[in-house]
mmCIF file with all atom_site columns, C-alpha atoms in Angstrom:
data_model
loop_
_atom_site.group_PDB
_atom_site.id
_atom_site.type_symbol
_atom_site.label_atom_id
_atom_site.label_alt_id
_atom_site.label_comp_id
_atom_site.label_asym_id
_atom_site.label_entity_id
_atom_site.label_seq_id
_atom_site.pdbx_PDB_ins_code
_atom_site.Cartn_x
_atom_site.Cartn_y
_atom_site.Cartn_z
_atom_site.occupancy
_atom_site.B_iso_or_equiv
_atom_site.pdbx_formal_charge
_atom_site.auth_seq_id
_atom_site.auth_comp_id
_atom_site.auth_asym_id
_atom_site.auth_atom_id
_atom_site.pdbx_PDB_model_num
ATOM 1   C CA . MET A 1 1   ? 0.107   0.199   -0.025 1.00 75.00 ? 1   MET A CA 1
ATOM 2   C CA . GLU A 1 2   ? 1.739   3.633   -0.757 1.00 89.00 ? 2   GLU A CA 1
ATOM 3   C CA . PRO A 1 3   ? 0.375   6.190   1.202  1.00 91.00 ? 3   PRO A CA 1
ATOM 4   C CA . ARG A 1 4   ? -1.758  9.008   -0.466 1.00 94.00 ? 4   ARG A CA 1
ATOM 5   C CA . MET A 1 5   ? 0.892   11.788  1.646  1.00 92.00 ? 5   MET A CA 1
ATOM 6   C CA . LYS A 1 6   ? 2.623   12.016  4.490  1.00 90.00 ? 6   LYS A CA 1
ATOM 7   C CA . ASN A 1 7   ? 0.926   12.067  7.678  1.00 88.00 ? 7   ASN A CA 1
ATOM 8   C CA . PRO A 1 8   ? -0.570  15.602  7.640  1.00 91.00 ? 8   PRO A CA 1
ATOM 9   C CA . ALA A 1 9   ? 1.000   16.605  11.219 1.00 90.00 ? 9   ALA A CA 1
ATOM 10  C CA . ALA A 1 10  ? 3.959   16.237  9.721  1.00 89.00 ? 10  ALA A CA 1
ATOM 11  C CA . LEU A 1 11  ? 3.344   18.401  6.597  1.00 91.00 ? 11  LEU A CA 1
ATOM 12  C CA . LEU A 1 12  ? 2.562   21.306  9.201  1.00 93.00 ? 12  LEU A CA 1
ATOM 13  C CA . PRO A 1 13  ? 5.007   23.382  10.606 1.00 93.00 ? 13  PRO A CA 1
ATOM 14  C CA . GLY A 1 14  ? 4.286   23.124  14.410 1.00 95.00 ? 14  GLY A CA 1
ATOM 15  C CA . ALA A 1 15  ? 1.523   20.351  14.715 1.00 95.00 ? 15  ALA A CA 1
ATOM 16  C CA . PHE A 1 16  ? 3.588   16.899  15.338 1.00 92.00 ? 16  PHE A CA 1
ATOM 17  C CA . GLU A 1 17  ? 5.633   19.626  18.355 1.00 95.00 ? 17  GLU A CA 1
ATOM 18  C CA . HIS A 1 18  ? 1.670   20.574  19.485 1.00 95.00 ? 18  HIS A CA 1
ATOM 19  C CA . ILE A 1 19  ? 0.300   17.079  19.764 1.00 93.00 ? 19  ILE A CA 1
ATOM 20  C CA . MET A 1 20  ? 3.998   15.731  21.027 1.00 92.00 ? 20  MET A CA 1
ATOM 21  C CA . GLY A 1 21  ? 3.963   18.380  24.025 1.00 95.00 ? 21  GLY A CA 1
ATOM 22  C CA . VAL A 1 22  ? -0.086  16.385  24.894 1.00 95.00 ? 22  VAL A CA 1
ATOM 23  C CA . ASN A 1 23  ? 2.228   13.592  24.588 1.00 94.00 ? 23  ASN A CA 1
ATOM 24  C CA . ALA A 1 24  ? 4.501   14.560  27.268 1.00 96.00 ? 24  ALA A CA 1
ATOM 25  C CA . ALA A 1 25  ? 1.610   16.006  29.685 1.00 97.00 ? 25  ALA A CA 1
ATOM 26  C CA . VAL A 1 26  ? 0.068   12.032  29.466 1.00 97.00 ? 26  VAL A CA 1
ATOM 27  C CA . ALA A 1 27  ? 3.617   10.798  30.597 1.00 96.00 ? 27  ALA A CA 1
ATOM 28  C CA . LYS A 1 28  ? 3.654   12.629  33.851 1.00 97.00 ? 28  LYS A CA 1
ATOM 29  C CA . SER A 1 29  ? -0.417  12.224  34.524 1.00 97.00 ? 29  SER A CA 1
ATOM 30  C CA . GLY A 1 30  ? 0.651   9.318   36.348 1.00 97.00 ? 30  GLY A CA 1
ATOM 31  C CA . VAL A 1 31  ? -0.891  6.568   34.576 1.00 98.00 ? 31  VAL A CA 1
ATOM 32  C CA . PRO A 1 32  ? 2.011   3.713   34.205 1.00 97.00 ? 32  PRO A CA 1
ATOM 33  C CA . GLU A 1 33  ? 3.744   2.968   31.577 1.00 97.00 ? 33  GLU A CA 1
ATOM 34  C CA . LYS A 1 34  ? 2.136   -0.410  30.288 1.00 97.00 ? 34  LYS A CA 1
ATOM 35  C CA . VAL A 1 35  ? -1.350  0.891   30.837 1.00 98.00 ? 35  VAL A CA 1
ATOM 36  C CA . LEU A 1 36  ? -0.514  3.761   27.819 1.00 98.00 ? 36  LEU A CA 1
ATOM 37  C CA . HIS A 1 37  ? 1.183   1.121   25.712 1.00 98.00 ? 37  HIS A CA 1
ATOM 38  C CA . LEU A 1 38  ? -2.325  -1.845  25.802 1.00 98.00 ? 38  LEU A CA 1
ATOM 39  C CA . THR A 1 39  ? -4.409  0.613   25.531 1.00 98.00 ? 39  THR A CA 1
ATOM 40  C CA . HIS A 1 40  ? -2.656  2.937   22.732 1.00 98.00 ? 40  HIS A CA 1
ATOM 41  C CA . LEU A 1 41  ? -2.658  -0.970  20.908 1.00 98.00 ? 41  LEU A CA 1
ATOM 42  C CA . ARG A 1 42  ? -6.567  -1.430  21.714 1.00 98.00 ? 42  ARG A CA 1
ATOM 43  C CA . THR A 1 43  ? -7.266  1.478   20.306 1.00 98.00 ? 43  THR A CA 1
ATOM 44  C CA . SER A 1 44  ? -4.989  1.362   17.077 1.00 98.00 ? 44  SER A CA 1
ATOM 45  C CA . GLN A 1 45  ? -6.274  -2.609  16.249 1.00 98.00 ? 45  GLN A CA 1
ATOM 46  C CA . ILE A 1 46  ? -10.382 -0.976  17.042 1.00 97.00 ? 46  ILE A CA 1
ATOM 47  C CA . ASN A 1 47  ? -9.733  1.643   13.909 1.00 97.00 ? 47  ASN A CA 1
ATOM 48  C CA . GLY A 1 48  ? -7.806  -0.724  12.342 1.00 96.00 ? 48  GLY A CA 1
ATOM 49  C CA . CYS A 1 49  ? -4.886  1.547   12.051 1.00 96.00 ? 49  CYS A CA 1
ATOM 50  C CA . ALA A 1 50  ? -1.728  -0.762  11.454 1.00 94.00 ? 50  ALA A CA 1
ATOM 51  C CA . ALA A 1 51  ? 1.187   1.386   11.399 1.00 94.00 ? 51  ALA A CA 1
ATOM 52  C CA . CYS A 1 52  ? 0.129   2.844   14.907 1.00 94.00 ? 52  CYS A CA 1
ATOM 53  C CA . ILE A 1 53  ? -0.470  -1.277  15.971 1.00 96.00 ? 53  ILE A CA 1
ATOM 54  C CA . ASP A 1 54  ? 3.102   -1.857  13.817 1.00 95.00 ? 54  ASP A CA 1
ATOM 55  C CA . GLY A 1 55  ? 5.324   0.994   15.628 1.00 94.00 ? 55  GLY A CA 1
ATOM 56  C CA . GLY A 1 56  ? 2.721   0.403   19.514 1.00 95.00 ? 56  GLY A CA 1
ATOM 57  C CA . VAL A 1 57  ? 3.569   -2.710  19.601 1.00 96.00 ? 57  VAL A CA 1
ATOM 58  C CA . VAL A 1 58  ? 7.686   -2.013  18.961 1.00 95.00 ? 58  VAL A CA 1
ATOM 59  C CA . LEU A 1 59  ? 7.293   0.518   22.012 1.00 95.00 ? 59  LEU A CA 1
ATOM 60  C CA . ALA A 1 60  ? 5.453   -1.590  24.361 1.00 97.00 ? 60  ALA A CA 1
ATOM 61  C CA . LYS A 1 61  ? 8.444   -4.777  23.960 1.00 96.00 ? 61  LYS A CA 1
ATOM 62  C CA . ARG A 1 62  ? 11.143  -1.770  24.714 1.00 95.00 ? 62  ARG A CA 1
ATOM 63  C CA . ALA A 1 63  ? 8.794   -0.928  27.626 1.00 95.00 ? 63  ALA A CA 1
ATOM 64  C CA . GLY A 1 64  ? 9.229   -4.908  28.686 1.00 96.00 ? 64  GLY A CA 1
ATOM 65  C CA . GLU A 1 65  ? 5.515   -5.334  27.800 1.00 96.00 ? 65  GLU A CA 1
ATOM 66  C CA . THR A 1 66  ? 5.602   -9.267  26.630 1.00 96.00 ? 66  THR A CA 1
ATOM 67  C CA . ASP A 1 67  ? 4.815   -11.394 23.761 1.00 96.00 ? 67  ASP A CA 1
ATOM 68  C CA . GLN A 1 68  ? 1.779   -12.822 25.487 1.00 96.00 ? 68  GLN A CA 1
ATOM 69  C CA . ARG A 1 69  ? 0.111   -9.760  27.002 1.00 97.00 ? 69  ARG A CA 1
ATOM 70  C CA . LEU A 1 70  ? 0.385   -8.557  23.181 1.00 97.00 ? 70  LEU A CA 1
ATOM 71  C CA . HIS A 1 71  ? -0.733  -11.129 21.043 1.00 96.00 ? 71  HIS A CA 1
ATOM 72  C CA . VAL A 1 72  ? -4.088  -11.300 23.492 1.00 97.00 ? 72  VAL A CA 1
ATOM 73  C CA . VAL A 1 73  ? -4.932  -7.182  24.131 1.00 97.00 ? 73  VAL A CA 1
ATOM 74  C CA . ALA A 1 74  ? -7.313  -7.813  21.564 1.00 97.00 ? 74  ALA A CA 1
ATOM 75  C CA . ALA A 1 75  ? -9.313  -10.129 23.638 1.00 98.00 ? 75  ALA A CA 1
ATOM 76  C CA . TRP A 1 76  ? -8.423  -8.830  26.917 1.00 98.00 ? 76  TRP A CA 1
ATOM 77  C CA . ARG A 1 77  ? -11.739 -9.950  29.030 1.00 97.00 ? 77  ARG A CA 1
ATOM 78  C CA . GLU A 1 78  ? -11.188 -13.643 27.942 1.00 97.00 ? 78  GLU A CA 1
ATOM 79  C CA . ALA A 1 79  ? -7.384  -13.397 28.694 1.00 97.00 ? 79  ALA A CA 1
ATOM 80  C CA . PRO A 1 80  ? -6.195  -13.534 32.126 1.00 97.00 ? 80  PRO A CA 1
ATOM 81  C CA . TYR A 1 81  ? -3.065  -11.874 32.289 1.00 97.00 ? 81  TYR A CA 1
ATOM 82  C CA . PHE A 1 82  ? -4.194  -8.104  33.197 1.00 98.00 ? 82  PHE A CA 1
ATOM 83  C CA . ASN A 1 83  ? -5.458  -6.476  36.801 1.00 98.00 ? 83  ASN A CA 1
ATOM 84  C CA . ASP A 1 84  ? -8.263  -4.684  36.790 1.00 98.00 ? 84  ASP A CA 1
ATOM 85  C CA . ALA A 1 85  ? -6.510  -1.307  36.847 1.00 98.00 ? 85  ALA A CA 1
ATOM 86  C CA . GLU A 1 86  ? -5.370  -2.090  32.756 1.00 98.00 ? 86  GLU A CA 1
ATOM 87  C CA . ARG A 1 87  ? -9.362  -3.718  32.378 1.00 98.00 ? 87  ARG A CA 1
ATOM 88  C CA . ALA A 1 88  ? -10.912 -0.775  33.642 1.00 98.00 ? 88  ALA A CA 1
ATOM 89  C CA . ALA A 1 89  ? -8.063  1.173   31.220 1.00 98.00 ? 89  ALA A CA 1
ATOM 90  C CA . LEU A 1 90  ? -8.695  -1.068  28.398 1.00 98.00 ? 90  LEU A CA 1
ATOM 91  C CA . ALA A 1 91  ? -12.573 -0.934  27.955 1.00 98.00 ? 91  ALA A CA 1
ATOM 92  C CA . LEU A 1 92  ? -12.745 3.122   28.399 1.00 98.00 ? 92  LEU A CA 1
ATOM 93  C CA . ALA A 1 93  ? -10.674 2.734   25.588 1.00 98.00 ? 93  ALA A CA 1
ATOM 94  C CA . GLU A 1 94  ? -12.659 0.699   23.313 1.00 98.00 ? 94  GLU A CA 1
ATOM 95  C CA . ALA A 1 95  ? -15.743 3.141   24.651 1.00 98.00 ? 95  ALA A CA 1
ATOM 96  C CA . MET A 1 96  ? -14.261 5.788   23.925 1.00 98.00 ? 96  MET A CA 1
ATOM 97  C CA . THR A 1 97  ? -13.120 4.797   20.441 1.00 98.00 ? 97  THR A CA 1
ATOM 98  C CA . ARG A 1 98  ? -16.573 3.306   19.330 1.00 97.00 ? 98  ARG A CA 1
ATOM 99  C CA . LEU A 1 99  ? -19.205 5.977   20.772 1.00 94.00 ? 99  LEU A CA 1
ATOM 100 C CA . ALA A 1 100 ? -20.863 5.875   17.380 1.00 92.00 ? 100 ALA A CA 1
ATOM 101 C CA . ASP A 1 101 ? -22.228 2.167   19.460 1.00 90.00 ? 101 ASP A CA 1
ATOM 102 C CA . HIS A 1 102 ? -23.168 3.981   22.366 1.00 84.00 ? 102 HIS A CA 1
ATOM 103 C CA . GLY A 1 103 ? -23.677 7.945   22.167 1.00 87.00 ? 103 GLY A CA 1
ATOM 104 C CA . ASP A 1 104 ? -21.405 8.026   25.223 1.00 93.00 ? 104 ASP A CA 1
ATOM 105 C CA . VAL A 1 105 ? -18.932 6.704   27.603 1.00 96.00 ? 105 VAL A CA 1
ATOM 106 C CA . PRO A 1 106 ? -20.913 4.635   30.047 1.00 96.00 ? 106 PRO A CA 1
ATOM 107 C CA . ASP A 1 107 ? -21.268 5.238   33.646 1.00 97.00 ? 107 ASP A CA 1
ATOM 108 C CA . GLU A 1 108 ? -20.675 1.492   34.163 1.00 97.00 ? 108 GLU A CA 1
ATOM 109 C CA . ILE A 1 109 ? -16.790 1.659   32.248 1.00 98.00 ? 109 ILE A CA 1
ATOM 110 C CA . TRP A 1 110 ? -16.033 5.951   33.403 1.00 98.00 ? 110 TRP A CA 1
ATOM 111 C CA . ASN A 1 111 ? -16.943 4.638   37.426 1.00 98.00 ? 111 ASN A CA 1
ATOM 112 C CA . GLU A 1 112 ? -14.407 1.718   37.296 1.00 98.00 ? 112 GLU A CA 1
ATOM 113 C CA . ALA A 1 113 ? -11.803 3.693   35.699 1.00 98.00 ? 113 ALA A CA 1
ATOM 114 C CA . LYS A 1 114 ? -12.557 6.217   38.772 1.00 98.00 ? 114 LYS A CA 1
ATOM 115 C CA . GLN A 1 115 ? -11.703 3.220   40.807 1.00 98.00 ? 115 GLN A CA 1
ATOM 116 C CA . HIS A 1 116 ? -7.999  2.560   39.990 1.00 98.00 ? 116 HIS A CA 1
ATOM 117 C CA . TYR A 1 117 ? -7.197  6.047   38.624 1.00 98.00 ? 117 TYR A CA 1
ATOM 118 C CA . ASP A 1 118 ? -7.278  9.673   40.046 1.00 98.00 ? 118 ASP A CA 1
ATOM 119 C CA . GLU A 1 119 ? -8.502  12.365  38.203 1.00 98.00 ? 119 GLU A CA 1
ATOM 120 C CA . ARG A 1 120 ? -5.001  13.889  36.844 1.00 98.00 ? 120 ARG A CA 1
ATOM 121 C CA . ALA A 1 121 ? -4.410  9.796   36.318 1.00 98.00 ? 121 ALA A CA 1
ATOM 122 C CA . LEU A 1 122 ? -7.594  9.887   34.397 1.00 98.00 ? 122 LEU A CA 1
ATOM 123 C CA . ALA A 1 123 ? -7.396  13.121  32.344 1.00 98.00 ? 123 ALA A CA 1
ATOM 124 C CA . GLY A 1 124 ? -3.862  12.152  31.437 1.00 98.00 ? 124 GLY A CA 1
ATOM 125 C CA . LEU A 1 125 ? -5.611  8.660   29.884 1.00 98.00 ? 125 LEU A CA 1
ATOM 126 C CA . VAL A 1 126 ? -8.840  10.374  28.207 1.00 98.00 ? 126 VAL A CA 1
ATOM 127 C CA . LEU A 1 127 ? -6.223  12.739  26.483 1.00 98.00 ? 127 LEU A CA 1
ATOM 128 C CA . HIS A 1 128 ? -3.127  9.574   25.451 1.00 98.00 ? 128 HIS A CA 1
ATOM 129 C CA . ILE A 1 129 ? -6.848  7.499   24.616 1.00 98.00 ? 129 ILE A CA 1
ATOM 130 C CA . ALA A 1 130 ? -7.841  10.558  22.106 1.00 98.00 ? 130 ALA A CA 1
ATOM 131 C CA . GLU A 1 131 ? -4.413  11.327  20.450 1.00 97.00 ? 131 GLU A CA 1
ATOM 132 C CA . THR A 1 132 ? -4.155  7.463   19.847 1.00 97.00 ? 132 THR A CA 1
ATOM 133 C CA . ASN A 1 133 ? -8.065  8.434   18.153 1.00 97.00 ? 133 ASN A CA 1
ATOM 134 C CA . LEU A 1 134 ? -6.329  11.574  15.740 1.00 96.00 ? 134 LEU A CA 1
ATOM 135 C CA . PHE A 1 135 ? -3.406  9.383   14.885 1.00 94.00 ? 135 PHE A CA 1
ATOM 136 C CA . ASN A 1 136 ? -5.471  6.534   13.725 1.00 96.00 ? 136 ASN A CA 1
ATOM 137 C CA . ARG A 1 137 ? -7.951  8.754   11.734 1.00 96.00 ? 137 ARG A CA 1
ATOM 138 C CA . LEU A 1 138 ? -4.751  10.818  9.904  1.00 94.00 ? 138 LEU A CA 1
ATOM 139 C CA . ASN A 1 139 ? -2.789  7.502   9.408  1.00 94.00 ? 139 ASN A CA 1
ATOM 140 C CA . VAL A 1 140 ? -6.050  5.174   8.377  1.00 95.00 ? 140 VAL A CA 1
ATOM 141 C CA . THR A 1 141 ? -6.934  8.468   6.209  1.00 95.00 ? 141 THR A CA 1
ATOM 142 C CA . THR A 1 142 ? -3.500  8.817   4.263  1.00 95.00 ? 142 THR A CA 1
ATOM 143 C CA . ARG A 1 143 ? -3.022  5.217   4.125  1.00 92.00 ? 143 ARG A CA 1
ATOM 144 C CA . GLN A 1 144 ? 0.115   5.069   6.208  1.00 90.00 ? 144 GLN A CA 1
ATOM 145 C CA . PRO A 1 145 ? 1.725   1.968   5.678  1.00 87.00 ? 145 PRO A CA 1
ATOM 146 C CA . ALA A 1 146 ? 2.869   -0.607  8.803  1.00 88.00 ? 146 ALA A CA 1
ATOM 147 C CA . GLY A 1 147 ? 6.431   -0.031  9.137  1.00 81.00 ? 147 GLY A CA 1
ATOM 148 C CA . SER A 1 148 ? 6.682   3.673   7.788  1.00 70.00 ? 148 SER A CA 1
ATOM 149 C CA . TRP A 1 149 ? 6.749   4.990   11.253 1.00 66.00 ? 149 TRP A CA 1
ATOM 150 C CA . LYS A 1 150 ? 10.084  3.417   12.983 1.00 67.00 ? 150 LYS A CA 1
ATOM 151 C CA . PRO A 1 151 ? 10.123  4.529   17.307 1.00 65.00 ? 151 PRO A CA 1
#
């Protein structure tokens, strides 16, 4: 697959740097790095973003994530490898990514996430999932292929 164009965030001066500013703030929010990688991967799977899945797996492995967990993140509900906080984050990622399926994030999912993350961390998690959705939409729209982004 050939890309339609470069990633728009890379073409407009300052856009990528500003998005990375959000990323830097998220990194200071208190959300464990592995949770950020898992939610990035699950969101990217839902959106079918091969470039983000590919790069996300590389970054997750660099952060110490195991192949076993990465292989089953799409079926996290059935896999025994995730703790309750990770499950709450994955449920939130799915709900935020699939807003059209239910109109909003159900209270049950939000309240479970609040049980595991304080307000600052929850803000970081929400921004991270939204940022992943942004990159997914940019990459899928412009047909960025897997392997095109080198972390």
